[in-house]
Amino acid sequence: MAFMKNKGSRRSPFAAVLVMAAGLALTGGGYAAATAAVEQVKPASAVASAAQVEEGRKLFLANCASCHGKAAEGSAAGPSLIGVGAASVDFQVGTGRMPGQASGPQLEAKKVQFTQEQIDSLAAYVASLAPGPAVPTEEMLAADGDATRGGELFRINCAMCHNAVGAGGALTEGKFAPALKGVESKHIYEAMVTGPQNMPVFNDANLTPEDKKDIITYLKYVEENPSAGGYELANLGPVVEGLFAWVFVLGLIIAITIWLGAKSN
Amino acid sequence: MSNKSITSADSQEPEHDYAAGLAVIPADRLQDPGLEPHRVRMTDKSVKHEKAAARQVAALFFTSIVGSAFAVYAYFAFPITEELGTVRLNTLLLGLGITLGLLGIGIGAVHWAKTLMPDAEVSEERHIARGSEEVRARAVEIIKLADSESGFSRRKLIRRSLYGALALFPLPAIMIFGDLGPNPGDTLRHTMWKKGTRLAKDPSGLPIKASDVTIGSVFHVIPEGLSELEHHKLEEKAKAAVLLVRLDPADIKESDERKSWSYDGIVAYSKICTHVGCPVALYEQHTHHLLCPCHQSTFDVTDACKVVFGPASRPLPQLPITVDAEGYLIAQSDFTEPVGPSFWER
Amino acid sequence: MSNAVAAPKKGGFLAGTANYLDERVGVAGILKEFGRKVFPDHWSFMLGEVALYSFLVLLLSGTFLTFFFQPAMTPVIYDGVYGPLKGAEMSIAYASTLDISFEVRGGLLMRQVHHWSALLFVAAAGLHMLRVFFTGAFRKPREINWVVGFVLFVLGMAGGFTGYSLPDDLLSGNGLRIIDGMIKGLPVIGAYTSSLLFGGEFPGEEIIARLYGLHILLVPALILVFIVIHLFMVVIHKHTHYSGPGRKDSNVVGYPLMPVYVAKAGGFFFIVFGVIMLISATFTINPVWNFGAYDPSPVSAGTQPDWYIGWLDGALRLAPTGLEFIIGGNTWAFNILLPMIVGVGFLIVVAVYPFIEAWVTGDKREHHVLDRPRNAPTRTAIGAAGVVFYAVLWAGAATDLIATNFKMSLNQVLTSMQILLIVGPILAYIITKRTCLSLQRKDREIVLHGRETGRIVRLPHGEYIEVHEPLDEFEQWKLVDFKDYAPTLARPNAAGKITIGARIRAGLSRFYFEDRIAPVTQSELDAAHHDHAPAVEEKPKKAVAAKKTPAKK
């Protein structure tokens, strides 16, 4: 909570960096790496230089063109990328979903194959083809919105697929809505604007940037505040609780009854 | 199996003098050797072990004392504040203290019983539930006496009128529940939607322009004015919730009569599952399928929301929509059929 | 033993109290009657106790919760400490649940104690029922007590469900919505019943208070009454015991109530309470704050009931598409009715099973020695089929979680479950029955020829042979003491007619007892001993004589 309040009251970008550093120290290892990436967003959201676009084009030809076409016009193996915007590239490549590998019901997040700089170049190239959603600025991502409103919006627009606290859920035919825990704010935002794979698009008329910020605020609150009741059973609801009651609680008690019924020597 | 005979009574246990049915009771069954000899415990044999066990039991009870005392301490020492973490700490430490208090007593008592109390098993005779012939005869006698004294069998008029009274007396008890709620009337057939009602975003209540709805996006919709309702807000929402998506007009399979129900590829369908009423809210933008997270009924948005999978049977009702002069989406009318789960009179 | 209590002359405080109580309520007589009552000791006999103790914990923690919970659906603006709900509109019921969780010291602990013990109560009751079923403890004279226990299990589900709905969060609200949908699907009375229950249209502002009345008054009162009946009958019948030397249908072997059983069972209450407390202190259950207030528009992925209702939810999911028909202008929602019929039908079969088996065997004797499951192969196989049937329905309620966590297709998981619901019980029946029969054959082998020792001996004439170690008579008795039934033919009654009932009964008795392995008899044992050269069977050392002699006499 203290961490949250600090974040909310910062004044200058410098203070932001300081707080971010403090946040890193607090939240530790895995999350630290993830947050660090957010700081590198800035160059991508700035106007791209011609050199960056050219660099991106080269990367595109080498890594993406086989499926998406030499001019990103799309092919049978991959959709057209004209007009998908920098946000889409940053999300797909930044979460490791692209370049895609084995075909399955859907592309899954995996190890990221490019540096953020390369991703920015790719994004700049794709953004230069036609206007599309841009990578969000850091200000749009700050988790200092209204968590209550965010929670309500999340439940109405997102929870049916992603679960009320973003633990994920099933879709048809092997597809699924991934868990949102540990996903960078930037990628959450980009997913909402671009609607990757079977996720619907939430454009700014549907969920305003303010709404999206509130949603991210809510998700980060849930992520950063461990359950008041003790260890969470993956937040998957009553099924897991029932299994736990049968296997562990009843199991433990049965072990005790066996001790109780055994003759002492 | 030739050396067996089927008998109707178990000769070995005369007090269970009942039919054995299909049970096979061999004449030369093995004999019960009787109770096993008692095995002596260490605590019975050695004073040292006995004393150790006694100390362990006492130690367990003492642990319980410590646990309970700690629980009381934790209650005060770890108060709950605005910080969420304090709730967790309070729950944990208070709970662990009580746990120790309980388990100390429990494990101590059982350990005591197992190690220090007599462990020789004893045998006790059972008595069959059935009363002796004398008792049964007396019981029959009492019933007959009661019958003759009251005249229950004799006085037909009294008896039959009593049956009638007993049959009818629960009726008021059922009727009295009639005022639990009103008759459904036609409430299940109507929703808040009517001609000209604007489609608004859930939960903000802001109206939606047709131009806002891009292909691949999904809007969760309520009728404009719902948020301002003083009463029955949830009841109205439970019927009126709608899902709005825009499809490529080429993808839509529309029947002629519904051609005018969509606007430029924008279609609106009831969000309430026709199975048992969960919100059908999972929209897959590529397959155009709507999935209900409760029982996995799947509906095809391109094909009048017909059921393609799962236990639901009926398509989701479609809300006829159009735009008004300002470009906002409006309903052409109410739904043309009842929304939500099936019911008898539908 | 009761002398000291019953007739105290002069003595300390204890004696004085005992005297006081005896002269007023006749405590000496009660102690004389029950003080040394014998209870057999076996871990599986404690399962019912687990359920009983969980219920006591439910009463205690539930009472605490009633002091803070307000069962009203009037909307309020939340102004408590939980950040992501501050300023949200919600019902008083939900707000007071949040206050219990975040503003009452020990409140969340008690909520978790209440919920965990509810899950445990039904689970322990279910496992207890399985133990009773598979050991044949439901046979005469305990058929009625089986039904009483069955009613308790159903009441446990009712208590659980009414409680699940009370917090009025999104999860429980959607649960109620499903119930509403199911009620509406009932022929003729559906829409009216729903309107009465909810006091108008769903969700209304009445349902929580109504469920609360049921949850804290009617259901627990009924459970208490049935528990009293259940335990009263246990006292009347005395507890069953497993077959073993000296354990007969006419006696009960175990430890006396005072002091051993009082210490063990009393201590066990504290242990069960302690384990529930431990789990509640460390593991979150039903984090209602995550779900938000009930709103008919949203729903969370993974919206499922508590485990004991899961099998009914699974039945709803597994109903195939297109079961709804319009007949005579009215809607027959068989996609809802069929799962209900299957569920209720399954429960009825469970409730009346003891009577079916009693009718088939025609055995009117009292049975107090339990069956080993293998010695009643058909019953055990029926039980296994029932367990698989239930388990598939239960797993059906988790199709989405199974699909995501094991990377499978939701649709394929559901379709496989539909197939498994039919095929699974049949397979389980066949496999279990065959397994039981081979275990019985193995038992016969062991009784007749002793245990394999793995010691190979060369006989004087050059033959190699494995030495078998004979059982002692106590072990042997455990393997031969069971009831054996033979199938019967349909016989004409007094009027010389073969009734349909007789035919069905004959058919069932063939189904039950066609494949049977009889217990070893004395003559078979003697014959087996004759067949063997002494060296094959006997242990070469002195133990042989000691062990063999008593068996022969």
Short mmCIF file of C-alpha atoms in Angstrom, two decimals, chain B residues 1 3-4 6 9-10 13 15-26 28-37 75-76 78-82 84 87-88 90-96 98-99 101-103 105-107 109-110 112-114 117-130 177-185 187-188 190 202-203 220-222 232-239 241 271-272 274-282 291 293-296 298 307-314 340-346, chain C residues 37-38 81-82 86 89 101-102 104-106 108-109 112 140 142 174 177-178 181-182 184-188 191-192 195-196 199-205 210 237-241 245-256 259-260 263-264 267-268 270-271 273-275 277-278 280-282 294-301 303 313 316-317 319-324 326 329-333 335-336 360-366 368 399-400 410-411 414-415 473-474 476-477 480-481 484-486 488 509 513 516 518-523 525:
data_model
loop_
_atom_site.label_atom_id
_atom_site.label_comp_id
_atom_site.label_asym_id
_atom_site.label_seq_id
_atom_site.Cartn_x
_atom_site.Cartn_y
_atom_site.Cartn_z
CA MET B 1 -18.46 -76.76 -3.55
CA ASN B 3 -19.58 -80.21 0.71
CA LYS B 4 -21.95 -77.35 1.39
CA ILE B 6 -27.98 -74.45 1.75
CA ALA B 9 -30.95 -70.66 9.43
CA ASP B 10 -27.56 -70.03 10.84
CA GLU B 13 -25.68 -68.30 16.14
CA GLU B 15 -30.06 -65.94 18.76
CA HIS B 16 -30.15 -64.62 15.20
CA ASP B 17 -33.02 -66.82 14.38
CA TYR B 18 -33.94 -65.36 11.03
CA ALA B 19 -33.97 -66.54 7.42
CA ALA B 20 -30.50 -66.55 5.89
CA GLY B 21 -31.93 -66.12 2.41
CA LEU B 22 -29.46 -67.12 -0.27
CA ALA B 23 -26.62 -67.41 2.24
CA VAL B 24 -24.64 -70.63 2.08
CA ILE B 25 -23.69 -72.01 5.44
CA PRO B 26 -21.25 -74.86 5.07
CA ASP B 28 -17.69 -77.70 8.04
CA ARG B 29 -16.79 -74.02 8.13
CA LEU B 30 -13.60 -73.14 9.91
CA GLN B 31 -13.87 -72.32 13.56
CA ASP B 32 -13.34 -68.88 15.04
CA PRO B 33 -10.13 -69.13 17.09
CA GLY B 34 -11.32 -66.45 19.53
CA LEU B 35 -9.65 -63.17 20.48
CA GLU B 36 -5.97 -62.76 19.82
CA PRO B 37 -3.70 -62.68 22.86
CA TYR B 75 -5.26 -10.60 18.97
CA PHE B 76 -3.97 -7.45 20.61
CA PHE B 78 -1.39 -7.58 15.59
CA PRO B 79 -4.38 -5.32 15.14
CA ILE B 80 -6.10 -4.71 11.82
CA THR B 81 -5.50 -1.37 10.18
CA GLU B 82 -6.21 0.09 6.76
CA LEU B 84 -4.40 -5.14 3.79
CA VAL B 87 -5.50 -8.60 8.03
CA ARG B 88 -3.36 -11.41 6.71
CA ASN B 90 -3.84 -11.10 12.18
CA THR B 91 -5.57 -14.05 10.57
CA LEU B 92 -2.36 -16.05 10.41
CA LEU B 93 -1.04 -15.49 13.91
CA LEU B 94 -4.37 -15.59 15.71
CA GLY B 95 -5.21 -18.74 13.76
CA LEU B 96 -1.89 -20.42 14.48
CA ILE B 98 -5.67 -21.20 18.33
CA THR B 99 -4.43 -24.13 16.23
CA GLY B 101 -4.22 -24.50 21.59
CA LEU B 102 -6.51 -27.05 20.00
CA LEU B 103 -3.99 -29.53 18.63
CA ILE B 105 -5.18 -30.78 23.77
CA GLY B 106 -6.24 -33.16 21.02
CA ILE B 107 -2.94 -34.86 20.37
CA ALA B 109 -5.45 -36.65 24.95
CA VAL B 110 -5.05 -39.24 22.21
CA TRP B 112 -2.54 -40.36 26.75
CA ALA B 113 -5.21 -42.83 25.70
CA LYS B 114 -2.87 -44.75 23.46
CA MET B 117 -4.75 -46.07 29.35
CA PRO B 118 -5.50 -49.81 29.19
CA ASP B 119 -5.18 -51.12 25.66
CA ALA B 120 -6.70 -54.56 26.11
CA GLU B 121 -9.71 -54.92 23.86
CA VAL B 122 -12.84 -56.09 25.59
CA SER B 123 -15.81 -57.91 24.19
CA GLU B 124 -19.40 -56.97 24.87
CA GLU B 125 -22.51 -58.97 23.93
CA ARG B 126 -24.95 -57.46 21.49
CA HIS B 127 -28.66 -57.71 21.85
CA ILE B 128 -30.85 -58.02 18.83
CA ALA B 129 -33.16 -55.10 18.18
CA ARG B 130 -36.26 -57.28 18.07
CA PHE B 177 -46.41 -18.80 1.10
CA GLY B 178 -48.43 -17.29 -1.72
CA ASP B 179 -47.37 -13.78 -0.80
CA LEU B 180 -43.68 -14.57 -1.04
CA GLY B 181 -43.80 -12.91 -4.42
CA PRO B 182 -46.13 -11.68 -7.12
CA ASN B 183 -47.25 -13.80 -10.04
CA PRO B 184 -44.75 -13.47 -12.83
CA GLY B 185 -47.39 -11.99 -15.14
CA THR B 187 -42.59 -9.53 -16.71
CA LEU B 188 -40.58 -12.33 -18.30
CA HIS B 190 -40.65 -7.56 -21.53
CA ASP B 202 -22.17 -0.73 -19.12
CA PRO B 203 -21.64 0.54 -16.42
CA HIS B 220 -21.28 -4.50 -23.11
CA VAL B 221 -24.50 -2.60 -23.33
CA ILE B 222 -27.36 -1.49 -21.10
CA HIS B 232 -35.38 -2.62 -9.70
CA LYS B 233 -32.16 -1.60 -11.35
CA LEU B 234 -30.65 -5.08 -11.09
CA GLU B 235 -33.89 -6.76 -12.12
CA GLU B 236 -34.02 -4.68 -15.29
CA LYS B 237 -30.35 -5.18 -15.96
CA ALA B 238 -30.75 -8.91 -15.51
CA LYS B 239 -33.04 -8.93 -18.53
CA ALA B 241 -28.05 -6.65 -20.80
CA LYS B 271 -26.30 -11.33 -23.10
CA ILE B 272 -28.44 -13.64 -20.98
CA THR B 274 -30.98 -19.18 -22.98
CA HIS B 275 -29.81 -22.15 -20.90
CA VAL B 276 -29.95 -21.03 -17.27
CA GLY B 277 -29.24 -17.33 -17.51
CA CYS B 278 -25.51 -16.75 -17.03
CA PRO B 279 -24.10 -13.78 -18.92
CA VAL B 280 -22.81 -15.10 -22.26
CA ALA B 281 -19.97 -12.71 -22.50
CA LEU B 282 -16.93 -14.42 -24.00
CA LEU B 291 -19.19 -18.70 -25.06
CA PRO B 293 -18.39 -19.47 -18.96
CA CYS B 294 -20.87 -21.29 -16.72
CA HIS B 295 -21.87 -24.28 -18.86
CA GLN B 296 -19.98 -23.74 -22.10
CA THR B 298 -21.50 -21.60 -27.57
CA VAL B 307 -26.23 -22.79 -30.55
CA VAL B 308 -23.17 -24.54 -31.94
CA PHE B 309 -22.11 -26.35 -28.75
CA GLY B 310 -23.22 -26.95 -25.19
CA PRO B 311 -26.46 -27.54 -23.36
CA ALA B 312 -28.39 -24.45 -24.51
CA SER B 313 -31.02 -25.02 -27.16
CA ARG B 314 -32.36 -21.69 -28.32
CA GLY B 340 -33.00 -15.72 -20.72
CA PRO B 341 -33.75 -19.23 -19.54
CA SER B 342 -36.64 -21.26 -20.85
CA PHE B 343 -39.88 -21.40 -18.96
CA TRP B 344 -43.07 -23.35 -19.40
CA GLU B 345 -45.30 -20.64 -20.88
CA ARG B 346 -42.70 -19.23 -23.27
CA LYS C 37 -19.97 -49.26 26.30
CA VAL C 38 -17.53 -50.80 23.88
CA VAL C 81 -11.01 -0.41 4.07
CA TYR C 82 -10.75 -2.58 0.97
CA LYS C 86 -14.29 1.78 -2.00
CA GLU C 89 -22.49 0.25 -4.83
CA SER C 101 -13.24 -9.90 6.50
CA PHE C 102 -11.35 -6.66 6.88
CA VAL C 104 -13.29 -7.54 12.58
CA ARG C 105 -10.25 -9.05 14.26
CA GLY C 106 -10.45 -12.77 13.67
CA LEU C 108 -11.72 -13.38 8.24
CA LEU C 109 -10.31 -16.30 10.22
CA GLN C 112 -12.47 -19.20 6.52
CA LYS C 140 -29.84 -55.22 8.72
CA ARG C 142 -28.86 -50.50 9.96
CA ASN C 174 -24.28 -16.08 -10.61
CA ARG C 177 -28.90 -17.06 -11.29
CA ILE C 178 -28.25 -20.64 -12.36
CA GLY C 181 -32.76 -20.65 -14.49
CA MET C 182 -33.16 -24.24 -13.35
CA LYS C 184 -37.80 -21.56 -14.37
CA GLY C 185 -37.23 -24.66 -16.47
CA LEU C 186 -39.55 -26.77 -14.32
CA PRO C 187 -42.74 -27.68 -16.15
CA VAL C 188 -45.90 -25.74 -15.20
CA ALA C 191 -41.93 -19.22 -13.51
CA TYR C 192 -44.28 -19.02 -10.51
CA SER C 195 -41.20 -15.46 -8.66
CA LEU C 196 -42.21 -16.68 -5.20
CA GLY C 199 -40.07 -12.19 -4.28
CA GLY C 200 -40.62 -11.07 -7.86
CA GLU C 201 -38.10 -10.87 -10.64
CA PHE C 202 -34.55 -12.13 -10.28
CA PRO C 203 -32.56 -11.05 -8.31
CA GLY C 204 -35.01 -8.95 -6.24
CA GLU C 205 -34.23 -7.83 -2.74
CA ARG C 210 -34.82 -15.91 2.90
CA HIS C 237 -27.15 -51.09 17.34
CA LYS C 238 -23.67 -50.76 18.82
CA HIS C 239 -20.91 -50.19 16.31
CA THR C 240 -20.03 -52.72 13.64
CA HIS C 241 -16.59 -54.29 13.60
CA PRO C 245 -10.73 -63.53 15.46
CA GLY C 246 -13.33 -63.32 18.21
CA ARG C 247 -15.41 -60.75 16.34
CA LYS C 248 -18.87 -62.13 15.84
CA ASP C 249 -22.30 -60.91 14.86
CA SER C 250 -23.26 -61.42 18.47
CA ASN C 251 -20.59 -59.35 20.15
CA VAL C 252 -18.65 -56.13 19.82
CA VAL C 253 -14.91 -55.98 20.47
CA GLY C 254 -13.13 -52.75 21.24
CA TYR C 255 -12.31 -50.23 23.93
CA PRO C 256 -14.65 -49.04 26.66
CA PRO C 259 -11.81 -43.67 29.72
CA VAL C 260 -10.18 -44.76 26.44
CA ALA C 263 -10.00 -39.53 25.54
CA LYS C 264 -9.58 -40.62 21.95
CA GLY C 267 -9.11 -35.53 21.71
CA PHE C 268 -10.03 -36.13 18.10
CA PHE C 270 -9.74 -30.93 19.17
CA ILE C 271 -7.57 -32.37 16.44
CA PHE C 273 -10.89 -28.37 14.99
CA GLY C 274 -7.15 -27.73 15.10
CA VAL C 275 -6.58 -28.93 11.54
CA MET C 277 -7.98 -23.82 12.19
CA LEU C 278 -4.52 -24.47 10.74
CA SER C 280 -8.00 -21.46 7.80
CA ALA C 281 -5.09 -19.51 9.21
CA THR C 282 -2.90 -20.25 6.22
CA TYR C 294 -23.37 -8.97 -7.66
CA ASP C 295 -24.34 -7.45 -10.96
CA PRO C 296 -26.33 -9.43 -13.53
CA SER C 297 -24.15 -8.32 -16.42
CA PRO C 298 -20.60 -9.51 -15.59
CA VAL C 299 -19.41 -13.02 -14.83
CA SER C 300 -16.00 -14.39 -13.97
CA ALA C 301 -14.28 -17.23 -15.76
CA THR C 303 -17.73 -19.57 -12.03
CA ASP C 313 -23.45 -28.35 -12.21
CA LEU C 316 -26.04 -29.42 -16.45
CA ARG C 317 -22.91 -28.97 -18.55
CA ALA C 319 -26.47 -32.32 -21.27
CA PRO C 320 -26.23 -32.56 -25.06
CA THR C 321 -27.36 -29.72 -27.34
CA GLY C 322 -30.96 -29.52 -28.51
CA LEU C 323 -32.89 -31.13 -25.68
CA GLU C 324 -35.51 -28.42 -25.52
CA ILE C 326 -42.09 -27.27 -27.54
CA GLY C 329 -47.42 -24.91 -26.96
CA ASN C 330 -45.39 -25.32 -23.80
CA THR C 331 -41.64 -25.49 -23.38
CA TRP C 332 -40.09 -28.69 -22.08
CA ALA C 333 -36.55 -27.77 -21.15
CA ASN C 335 -31.59 -29.71 -21.09
CA ILE C 336 -32.41 -28.73 -17.51
CA VAL C 360 -32.00 -59.82 -3.45
CA THR C 361 -30.18 -61.81 -0.76
CA GLY C 362 -33.31 -62.46 1.28
CA ASP C 363 -30.96 -62.54 4.26
CA LYS C 364 -32.98 -61.53 7.33
CA ARG C 365 -30.21 -62.01 9.88
CA GLU C 366 -28.55 -59.15 11.68
CA HIS C 368 -22.58 -56.72 12.63
CA THR C 399 -14.24 -28.83 -17.78
CA ASP C 400 -12.92 -25.32 -18.31
CA LEU C 410 -12.72 -27.38 -23.90
CA ASN C 411 -15.06 -28.93 -26.41
CA LEU C 414 -16.74 -31.97 -22.55
CA THR C 415 -17.45 -34.53 -25.24
CA GLU C 473 -5.15 -69.33 12.87
CA PHE C 474 -5.89 -65.66 13.58
CA GLN C 476 -6.47 -67.41 8.59
CA TRP C 477 -9.77 -66.53 10.20
CA VAL C 480 -12.29 -67.11 5.64
CA ASP C 481 -14.86 -65.31 7.75
CA ASP C 484 -21.32 -66.42 0.94
CA TYR C 485 -24.46 -66.32 -1.17
CA ALA C 486 -25.56 -68.59 -4.01
CA THR C 488 -31.38 -68.81 -6.78
CA SER C 509 -29.52 -62.80 -7.55
CA PHE C 513 -23.87 -64.03 -7.08
CA ARG C 516 -18.63 -66.21 -6.47
CA ALA C 518 -16.67 -69.48 -1.44
CA PRO C 519 -14.65 -69.26 1.77
CA VAL C 520 -12.32 -72.14 2.50
CA THR C 521 -13.88 -74.90 4.60
CA GLN C 522 -12.22 -77.18 7.07
CA SER C 523 -12.37 -80.19 4.73
CA LEU C 525 -8.07 -77.10 4.21
#
